[in-house]
PDB file of C-alpha atoms in Angstrom:
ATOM      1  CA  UNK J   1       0.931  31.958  41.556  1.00 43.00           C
ATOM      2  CA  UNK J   2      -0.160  35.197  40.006  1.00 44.00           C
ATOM      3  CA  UNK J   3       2.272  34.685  36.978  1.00 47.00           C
ATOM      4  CA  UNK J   4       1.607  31.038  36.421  1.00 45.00           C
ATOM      5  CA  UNK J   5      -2.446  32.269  36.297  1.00 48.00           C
ATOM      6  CA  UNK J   6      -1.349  35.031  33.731  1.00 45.00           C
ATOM      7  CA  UNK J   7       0.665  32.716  31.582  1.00 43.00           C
ATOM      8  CA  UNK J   8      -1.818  30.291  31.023  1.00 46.00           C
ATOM      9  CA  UNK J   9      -4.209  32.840  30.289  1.00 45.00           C
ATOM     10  CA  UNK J  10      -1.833  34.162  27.487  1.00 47.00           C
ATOM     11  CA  UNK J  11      -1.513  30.625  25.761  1.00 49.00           C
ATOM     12  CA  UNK J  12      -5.067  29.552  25.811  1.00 48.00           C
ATOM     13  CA  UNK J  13      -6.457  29.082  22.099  1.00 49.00           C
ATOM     14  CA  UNK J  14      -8.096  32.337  20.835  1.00 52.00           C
ATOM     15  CA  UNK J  15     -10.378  32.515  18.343  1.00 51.00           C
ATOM     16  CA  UNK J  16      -9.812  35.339  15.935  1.00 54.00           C
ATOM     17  CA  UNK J  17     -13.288  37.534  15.771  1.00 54.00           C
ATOM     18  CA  UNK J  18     -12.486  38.669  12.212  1.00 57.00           C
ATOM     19  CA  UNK J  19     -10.936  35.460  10.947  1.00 60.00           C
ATOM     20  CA  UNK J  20     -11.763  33.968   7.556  1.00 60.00           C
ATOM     21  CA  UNK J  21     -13.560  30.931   9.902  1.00 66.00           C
ATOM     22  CA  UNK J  22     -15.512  33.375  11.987  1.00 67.00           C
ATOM     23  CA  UNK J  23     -16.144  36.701   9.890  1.00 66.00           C
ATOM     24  CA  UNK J  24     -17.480  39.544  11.259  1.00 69.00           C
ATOM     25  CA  UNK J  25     -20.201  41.074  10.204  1.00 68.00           C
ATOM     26  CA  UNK J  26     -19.113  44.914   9.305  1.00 67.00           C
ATOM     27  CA  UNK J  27     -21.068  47.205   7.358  1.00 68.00           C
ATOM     28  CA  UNK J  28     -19.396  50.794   6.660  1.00 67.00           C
ATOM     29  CA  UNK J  29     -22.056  53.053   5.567  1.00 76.00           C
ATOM     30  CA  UNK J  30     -21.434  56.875   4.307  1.00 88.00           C
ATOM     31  CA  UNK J  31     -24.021  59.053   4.457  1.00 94.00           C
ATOM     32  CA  UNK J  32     -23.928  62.838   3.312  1.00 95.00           C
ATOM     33  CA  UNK J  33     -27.030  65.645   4.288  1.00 96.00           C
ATOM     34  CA  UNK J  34     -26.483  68.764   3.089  1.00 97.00           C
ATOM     35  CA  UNK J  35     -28.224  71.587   4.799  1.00 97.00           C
ATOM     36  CA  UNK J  36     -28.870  75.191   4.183  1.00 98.00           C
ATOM     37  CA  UNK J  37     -27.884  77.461   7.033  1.00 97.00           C
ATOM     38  CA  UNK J  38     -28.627  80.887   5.054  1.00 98.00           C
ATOM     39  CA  UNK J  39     -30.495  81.325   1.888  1.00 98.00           C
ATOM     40  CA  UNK J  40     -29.457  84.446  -0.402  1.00 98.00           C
ATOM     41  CA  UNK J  41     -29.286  86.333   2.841  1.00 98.00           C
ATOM     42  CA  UNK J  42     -28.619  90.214   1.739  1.00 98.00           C
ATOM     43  CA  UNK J  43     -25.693  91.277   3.680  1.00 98.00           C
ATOM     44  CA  UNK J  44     -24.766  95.143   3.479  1.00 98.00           C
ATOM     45  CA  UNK J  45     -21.406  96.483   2.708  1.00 97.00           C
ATOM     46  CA  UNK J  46     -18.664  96.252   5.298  1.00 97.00           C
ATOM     47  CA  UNK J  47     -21.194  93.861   7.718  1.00 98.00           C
ATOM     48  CA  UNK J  48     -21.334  90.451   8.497  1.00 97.00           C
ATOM     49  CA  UNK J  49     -24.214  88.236   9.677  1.00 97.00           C
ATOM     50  CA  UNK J  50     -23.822  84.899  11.961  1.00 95.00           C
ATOM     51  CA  UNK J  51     -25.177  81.871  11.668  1.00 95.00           C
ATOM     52  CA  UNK J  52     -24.799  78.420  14.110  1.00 93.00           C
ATOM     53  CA  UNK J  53     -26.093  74.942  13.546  1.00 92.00           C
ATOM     54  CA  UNK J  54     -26.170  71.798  16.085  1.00 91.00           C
ATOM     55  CA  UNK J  55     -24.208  68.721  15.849  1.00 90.00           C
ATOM     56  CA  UNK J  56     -25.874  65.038  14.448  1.00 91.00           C
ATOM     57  CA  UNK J  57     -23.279  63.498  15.175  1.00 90.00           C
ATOM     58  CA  UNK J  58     -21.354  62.906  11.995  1.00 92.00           C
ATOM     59  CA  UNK J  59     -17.421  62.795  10.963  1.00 91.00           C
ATOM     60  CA  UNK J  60     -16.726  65.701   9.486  1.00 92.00           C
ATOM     61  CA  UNK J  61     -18.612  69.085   8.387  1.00 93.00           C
ATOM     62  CA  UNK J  62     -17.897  70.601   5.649  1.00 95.00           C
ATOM     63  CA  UNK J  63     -19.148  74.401   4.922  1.00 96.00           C
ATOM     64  CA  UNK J  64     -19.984  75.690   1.057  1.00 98.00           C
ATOM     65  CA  UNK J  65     -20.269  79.469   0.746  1.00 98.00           C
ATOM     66  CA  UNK J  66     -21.872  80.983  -1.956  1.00 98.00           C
ATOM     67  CA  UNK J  67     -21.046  84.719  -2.527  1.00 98.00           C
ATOM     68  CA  UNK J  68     -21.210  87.156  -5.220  1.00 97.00           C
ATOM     69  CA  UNK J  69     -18.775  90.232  -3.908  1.00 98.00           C
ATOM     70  CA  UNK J  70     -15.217  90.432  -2.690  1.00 97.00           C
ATOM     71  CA  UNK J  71     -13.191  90.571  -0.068  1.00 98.00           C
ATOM     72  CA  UNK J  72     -15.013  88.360   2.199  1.00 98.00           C
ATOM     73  CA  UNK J  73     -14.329  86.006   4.964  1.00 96.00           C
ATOM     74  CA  UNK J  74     -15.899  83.233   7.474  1.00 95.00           C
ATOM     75  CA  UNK J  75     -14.900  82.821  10.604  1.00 91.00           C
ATOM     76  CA  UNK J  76     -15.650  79.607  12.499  1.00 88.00           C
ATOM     77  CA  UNK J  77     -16.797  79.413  16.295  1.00 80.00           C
ATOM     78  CA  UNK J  78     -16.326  75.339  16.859  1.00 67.00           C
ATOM     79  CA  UNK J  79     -17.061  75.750  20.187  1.00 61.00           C
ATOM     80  CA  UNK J  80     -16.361  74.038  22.816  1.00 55.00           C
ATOM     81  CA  UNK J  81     -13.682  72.538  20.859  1.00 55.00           C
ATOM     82  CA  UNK J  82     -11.852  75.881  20.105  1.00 52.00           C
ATOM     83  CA  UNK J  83     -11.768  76.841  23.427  1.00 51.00           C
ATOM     84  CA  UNK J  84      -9.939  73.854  24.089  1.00 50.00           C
ATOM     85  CA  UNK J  85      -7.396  74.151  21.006  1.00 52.00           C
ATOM     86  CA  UNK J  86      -7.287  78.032  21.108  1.00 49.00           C
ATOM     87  CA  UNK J  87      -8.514  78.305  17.390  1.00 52.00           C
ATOM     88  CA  UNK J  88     -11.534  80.225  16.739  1.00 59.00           C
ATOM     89  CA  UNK J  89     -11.249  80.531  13.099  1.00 68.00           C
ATOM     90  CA  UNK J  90     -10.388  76.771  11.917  1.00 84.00           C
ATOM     91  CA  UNK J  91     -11.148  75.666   8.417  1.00 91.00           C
ATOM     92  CA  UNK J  92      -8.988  74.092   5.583  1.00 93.00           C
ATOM     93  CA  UNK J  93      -8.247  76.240   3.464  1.00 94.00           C
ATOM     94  CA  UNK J  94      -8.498  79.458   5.544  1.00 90.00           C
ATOM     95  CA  UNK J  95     -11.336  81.322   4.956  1.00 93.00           C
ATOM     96  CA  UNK J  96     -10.889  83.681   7.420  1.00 89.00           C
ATOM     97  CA  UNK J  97      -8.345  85.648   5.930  1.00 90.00           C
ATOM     98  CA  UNK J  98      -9.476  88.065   3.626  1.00 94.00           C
ATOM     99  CA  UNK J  99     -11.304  85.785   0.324  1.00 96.00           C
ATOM    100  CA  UNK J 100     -10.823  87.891  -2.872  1.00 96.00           C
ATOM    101  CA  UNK J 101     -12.685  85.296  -5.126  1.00 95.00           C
ATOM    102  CA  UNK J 102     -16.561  85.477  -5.579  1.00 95.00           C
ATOM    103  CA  UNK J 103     -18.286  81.754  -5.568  1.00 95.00           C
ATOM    104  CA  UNK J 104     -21.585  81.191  -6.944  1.00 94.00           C
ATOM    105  CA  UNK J 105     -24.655  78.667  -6.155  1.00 94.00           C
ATOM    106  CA  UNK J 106     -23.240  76.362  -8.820  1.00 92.00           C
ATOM    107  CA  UNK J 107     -19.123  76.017  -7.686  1.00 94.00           C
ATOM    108  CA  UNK J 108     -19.043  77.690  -3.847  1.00 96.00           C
ATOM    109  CA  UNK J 109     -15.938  78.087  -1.976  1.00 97.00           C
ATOM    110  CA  UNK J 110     -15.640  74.653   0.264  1.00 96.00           C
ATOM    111  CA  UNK J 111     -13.834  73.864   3.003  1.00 95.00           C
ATOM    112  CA  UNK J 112     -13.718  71.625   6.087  1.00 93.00           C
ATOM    113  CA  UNK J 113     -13.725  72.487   9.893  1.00 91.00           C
ATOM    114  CA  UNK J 114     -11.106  71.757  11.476  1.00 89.00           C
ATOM    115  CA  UNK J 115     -10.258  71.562  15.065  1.00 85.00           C
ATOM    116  CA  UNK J 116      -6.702  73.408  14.820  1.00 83.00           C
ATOM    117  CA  UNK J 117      -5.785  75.352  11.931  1.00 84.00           C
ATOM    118  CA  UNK J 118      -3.705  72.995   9.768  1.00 89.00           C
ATOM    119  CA  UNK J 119      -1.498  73.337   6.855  1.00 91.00           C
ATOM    120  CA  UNK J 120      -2.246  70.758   4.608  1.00 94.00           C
ATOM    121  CA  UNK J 121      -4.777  68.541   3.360  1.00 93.00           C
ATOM    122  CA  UNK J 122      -3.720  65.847   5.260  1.00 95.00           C
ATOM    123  CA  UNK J 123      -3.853  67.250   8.774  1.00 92.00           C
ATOM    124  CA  UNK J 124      -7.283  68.971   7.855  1.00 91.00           C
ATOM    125  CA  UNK J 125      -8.624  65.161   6.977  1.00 91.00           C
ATOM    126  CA  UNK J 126      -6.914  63.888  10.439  1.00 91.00           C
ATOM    127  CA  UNK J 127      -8.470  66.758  12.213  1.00 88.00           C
ATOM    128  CA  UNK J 128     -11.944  67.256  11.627  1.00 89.00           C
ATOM    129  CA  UNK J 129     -13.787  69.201  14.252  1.00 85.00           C
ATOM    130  CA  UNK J 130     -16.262  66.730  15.759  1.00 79.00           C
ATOM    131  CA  UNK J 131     -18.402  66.738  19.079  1.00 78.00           C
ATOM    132  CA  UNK J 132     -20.309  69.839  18.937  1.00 78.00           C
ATOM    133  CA  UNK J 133     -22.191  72.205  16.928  1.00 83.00           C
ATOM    134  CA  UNK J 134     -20.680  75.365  14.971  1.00 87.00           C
ATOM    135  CA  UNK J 135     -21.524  79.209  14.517  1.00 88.00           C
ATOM    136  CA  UNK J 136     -19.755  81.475  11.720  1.00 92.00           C
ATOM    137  CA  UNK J 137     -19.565  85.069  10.692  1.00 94.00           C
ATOM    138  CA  UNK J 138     -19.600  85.987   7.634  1.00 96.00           C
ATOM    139  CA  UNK J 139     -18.121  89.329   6.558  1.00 97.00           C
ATOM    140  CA  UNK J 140     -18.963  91.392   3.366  1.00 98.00           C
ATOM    141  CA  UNK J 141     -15.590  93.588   3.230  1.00 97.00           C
ATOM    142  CA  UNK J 142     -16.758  94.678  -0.003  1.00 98.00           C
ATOM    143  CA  UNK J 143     -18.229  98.566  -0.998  1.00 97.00           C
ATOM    144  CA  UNK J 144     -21.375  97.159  -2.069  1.00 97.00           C
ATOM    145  CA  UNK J 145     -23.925  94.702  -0.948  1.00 98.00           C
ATOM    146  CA  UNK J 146     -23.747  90.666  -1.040  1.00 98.00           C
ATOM    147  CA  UNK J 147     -25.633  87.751  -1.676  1.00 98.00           C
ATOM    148  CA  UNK J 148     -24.319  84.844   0.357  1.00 98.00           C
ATOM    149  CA  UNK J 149     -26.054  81.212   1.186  1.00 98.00           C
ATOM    150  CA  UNK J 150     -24.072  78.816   3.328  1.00 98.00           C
ATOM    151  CA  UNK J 151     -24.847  74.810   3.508  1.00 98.00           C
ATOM    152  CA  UNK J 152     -23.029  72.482   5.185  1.00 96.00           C
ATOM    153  CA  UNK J 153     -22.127  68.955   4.517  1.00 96.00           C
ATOM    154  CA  UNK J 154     -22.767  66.446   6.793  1.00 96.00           C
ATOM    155  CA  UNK J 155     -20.545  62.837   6.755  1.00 94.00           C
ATOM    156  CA  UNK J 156     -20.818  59.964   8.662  1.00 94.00           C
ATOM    157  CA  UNK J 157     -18.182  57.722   8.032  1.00 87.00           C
TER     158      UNK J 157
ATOM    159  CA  UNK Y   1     -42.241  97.798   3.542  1.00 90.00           C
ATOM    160  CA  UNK Y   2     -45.574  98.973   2.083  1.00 95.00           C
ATOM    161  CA  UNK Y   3     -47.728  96.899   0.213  1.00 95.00           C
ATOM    162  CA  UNK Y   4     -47.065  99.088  -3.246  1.00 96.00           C
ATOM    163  CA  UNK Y   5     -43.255  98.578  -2.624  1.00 97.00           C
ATOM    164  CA  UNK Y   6     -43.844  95.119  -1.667  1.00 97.00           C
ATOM    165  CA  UNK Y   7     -45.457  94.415  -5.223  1.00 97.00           C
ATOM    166  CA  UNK Y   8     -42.604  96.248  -7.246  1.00 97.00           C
ATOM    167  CA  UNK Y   9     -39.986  94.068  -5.422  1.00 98.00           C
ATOM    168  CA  UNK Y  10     -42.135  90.896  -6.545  1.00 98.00           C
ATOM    169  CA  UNK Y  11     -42.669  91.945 -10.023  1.00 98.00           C
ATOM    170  CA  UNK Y  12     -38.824  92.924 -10.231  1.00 98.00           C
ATOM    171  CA  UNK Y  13     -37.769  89.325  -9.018  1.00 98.00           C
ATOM    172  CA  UNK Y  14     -40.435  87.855 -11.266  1.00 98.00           C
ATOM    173  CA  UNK Y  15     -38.708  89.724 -14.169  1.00 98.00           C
ATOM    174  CA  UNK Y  16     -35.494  87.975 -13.274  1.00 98.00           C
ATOM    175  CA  UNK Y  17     -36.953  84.751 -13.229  1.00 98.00           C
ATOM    176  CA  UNK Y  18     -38.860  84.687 -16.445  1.00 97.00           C
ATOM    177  CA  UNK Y  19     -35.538  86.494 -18.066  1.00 97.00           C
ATOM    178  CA  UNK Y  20     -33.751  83.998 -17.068  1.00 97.00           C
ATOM    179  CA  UNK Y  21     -32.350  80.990 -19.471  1.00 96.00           C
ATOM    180  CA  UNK Y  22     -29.708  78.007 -18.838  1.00 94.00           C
ATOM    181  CA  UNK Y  23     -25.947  78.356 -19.329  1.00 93.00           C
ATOM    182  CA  UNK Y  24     -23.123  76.021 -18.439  1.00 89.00           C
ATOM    183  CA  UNK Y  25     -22.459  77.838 -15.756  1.00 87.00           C
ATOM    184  CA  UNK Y  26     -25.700  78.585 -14.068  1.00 91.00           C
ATOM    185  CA  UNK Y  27     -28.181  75.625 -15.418  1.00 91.00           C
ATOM    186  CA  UNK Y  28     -31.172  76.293 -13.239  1.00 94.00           C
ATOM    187  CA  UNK Y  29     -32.247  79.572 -11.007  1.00 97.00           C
ATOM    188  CA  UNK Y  30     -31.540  79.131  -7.617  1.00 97.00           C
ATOM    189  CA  UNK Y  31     -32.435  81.526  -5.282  1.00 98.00           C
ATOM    190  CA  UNK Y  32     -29.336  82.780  -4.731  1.00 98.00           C
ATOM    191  CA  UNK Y  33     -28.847  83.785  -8.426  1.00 98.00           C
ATOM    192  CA  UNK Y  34     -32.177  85.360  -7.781  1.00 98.00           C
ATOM    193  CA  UNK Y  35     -31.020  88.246  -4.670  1.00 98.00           C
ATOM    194  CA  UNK Y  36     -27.597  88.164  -6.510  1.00 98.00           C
ATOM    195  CA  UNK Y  37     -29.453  89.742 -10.404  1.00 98.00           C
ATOM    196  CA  UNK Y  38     -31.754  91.159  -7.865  1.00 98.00           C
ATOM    197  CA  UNK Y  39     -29.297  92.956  -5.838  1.00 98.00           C
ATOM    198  CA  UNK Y  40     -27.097  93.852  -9.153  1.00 97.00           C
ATOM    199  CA  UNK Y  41     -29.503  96.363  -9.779  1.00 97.00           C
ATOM    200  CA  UNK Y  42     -28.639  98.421  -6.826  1.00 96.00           C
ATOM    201  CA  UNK Y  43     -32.288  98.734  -6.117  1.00 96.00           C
ATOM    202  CA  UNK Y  44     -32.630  96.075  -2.542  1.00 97.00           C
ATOM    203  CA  UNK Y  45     -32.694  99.530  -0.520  1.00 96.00           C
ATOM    204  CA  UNK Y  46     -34.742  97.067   1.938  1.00 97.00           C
ATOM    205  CA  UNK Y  47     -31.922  93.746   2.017  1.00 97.00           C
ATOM    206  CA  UNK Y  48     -34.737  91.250   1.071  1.00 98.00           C
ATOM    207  CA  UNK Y  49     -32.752  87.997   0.931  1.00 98.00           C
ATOM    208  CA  UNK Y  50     -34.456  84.208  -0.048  1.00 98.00           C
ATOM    209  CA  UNK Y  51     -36.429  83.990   2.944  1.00 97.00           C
ATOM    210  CA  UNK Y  52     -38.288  87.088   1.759  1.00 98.00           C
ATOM    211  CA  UNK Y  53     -38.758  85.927  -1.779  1.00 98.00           C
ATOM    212  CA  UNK Y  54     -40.236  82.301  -0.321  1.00 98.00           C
ATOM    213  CA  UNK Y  55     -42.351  84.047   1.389  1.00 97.00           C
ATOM    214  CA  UNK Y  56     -43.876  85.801  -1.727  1.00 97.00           C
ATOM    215  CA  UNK Y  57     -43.594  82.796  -3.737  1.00 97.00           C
ATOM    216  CA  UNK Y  58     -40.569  82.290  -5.047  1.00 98.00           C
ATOM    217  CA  UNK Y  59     -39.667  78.510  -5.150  1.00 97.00           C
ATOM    218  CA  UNK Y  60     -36.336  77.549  -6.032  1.00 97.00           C
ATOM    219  CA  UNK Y  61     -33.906  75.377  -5.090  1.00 96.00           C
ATOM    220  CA  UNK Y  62     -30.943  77.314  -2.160  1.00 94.00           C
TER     221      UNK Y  62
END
């Protein structure tokens, strides 16, 4: 009796929800905020400073460091997610590894976090760390003192 | 920080700003370009950053 019920349930008319006859109404909206997290913070040779922000709820976060001495690196905290993946440091590209370019106001080093650490572009863009709020260090390897700011991007998809 | 050092950190920024004119690369002053010529000149003994310059009225874009 159970199966008879099930097959008529299967061949009853549908009516497709995104059909030409019955179109759904989508909007897809992007939205971008960029935000700045330090601003020309002085950081002295062969220190680092942190910094953490809270989550809005968006699709992907992107960080833009501006800094005018070299070696440097960030290191991401996407916690609780890291915890859960083991990755503490996950961007694309890799900034945690030792940066020996400077990046000014006008073109900063950019890069997206990620909730593993991934290869290429295309795992970074199918892995975006999302759910929670970030922290960072920033480290001025250098022999002198650096300027840095750091804003991140903000997309809702 | 006392007040006399205070004022020869704010005329030393102010020196970078009105020195400053538009290339390709950097078209406006931002205030990282500010600490950055600021801190070129070896003299930020104290490691005032942009929230220090706001504060004594600096206004330009992060």
């Amino acid at each position: 009796m159970a199966d008879i019920m099930l097959g008529q349930l299967l061949h009853r008319p549908t009516i497709d929800p995104i059909s030409g006859d019955s179109p759904l109404p989508v909007q897809r909206l992007t939205q971008v905020a960029v935000e700045t997290i330090v601003n020309a913070q002085t950081i002295a040779a062969g220190t680092y400073i942190t910094a953490s922000w809270d989550y809005k709820g968006e699709s992907e976060t992107r960080v833009a460091v501006s800094i005018d001495q070299q070696p440097w690196s960030l290191k991401i905290n996407n916690f609780p997610l890291s915890t859960a993946v083991g990755a503490t440091n996950a961007t694309y590209p890799n900034l945690y590894g030792p940066q020996t370019s400077i990046a000014s106001a006008a073109y900063p080093a950019s890069a997206t976090i990620t909730r593993t650490l991934c290869a290429n572009l295309t795992e970074a863009a199918l892995n975006p760390a999302v759910g929670a709020g970030a922290a960072c260090r920033i480290s001025n390897d250098a022999a002198v003192a650096a300027t840095c700011t750091l804003k991140i991007i903000r997309i809702w998809r | 920080m006392t007040a006399e050092r205070e004022q020869q950190i704010v005329s030393a920024l102010r020196a970078i700003v009105d020195a400053f004119e538009p290339t390709g690369d950097v078209p406006e002053l931002t205030m990282w370009d500010l600490i950055s010529r600021y801190n070129a000149t070896r003299q930020n003994a104290e490691l005032i950053g942009g929230d220090w310059a706001a504060e004594h009225g600096f206004d330009l874009p992060a």
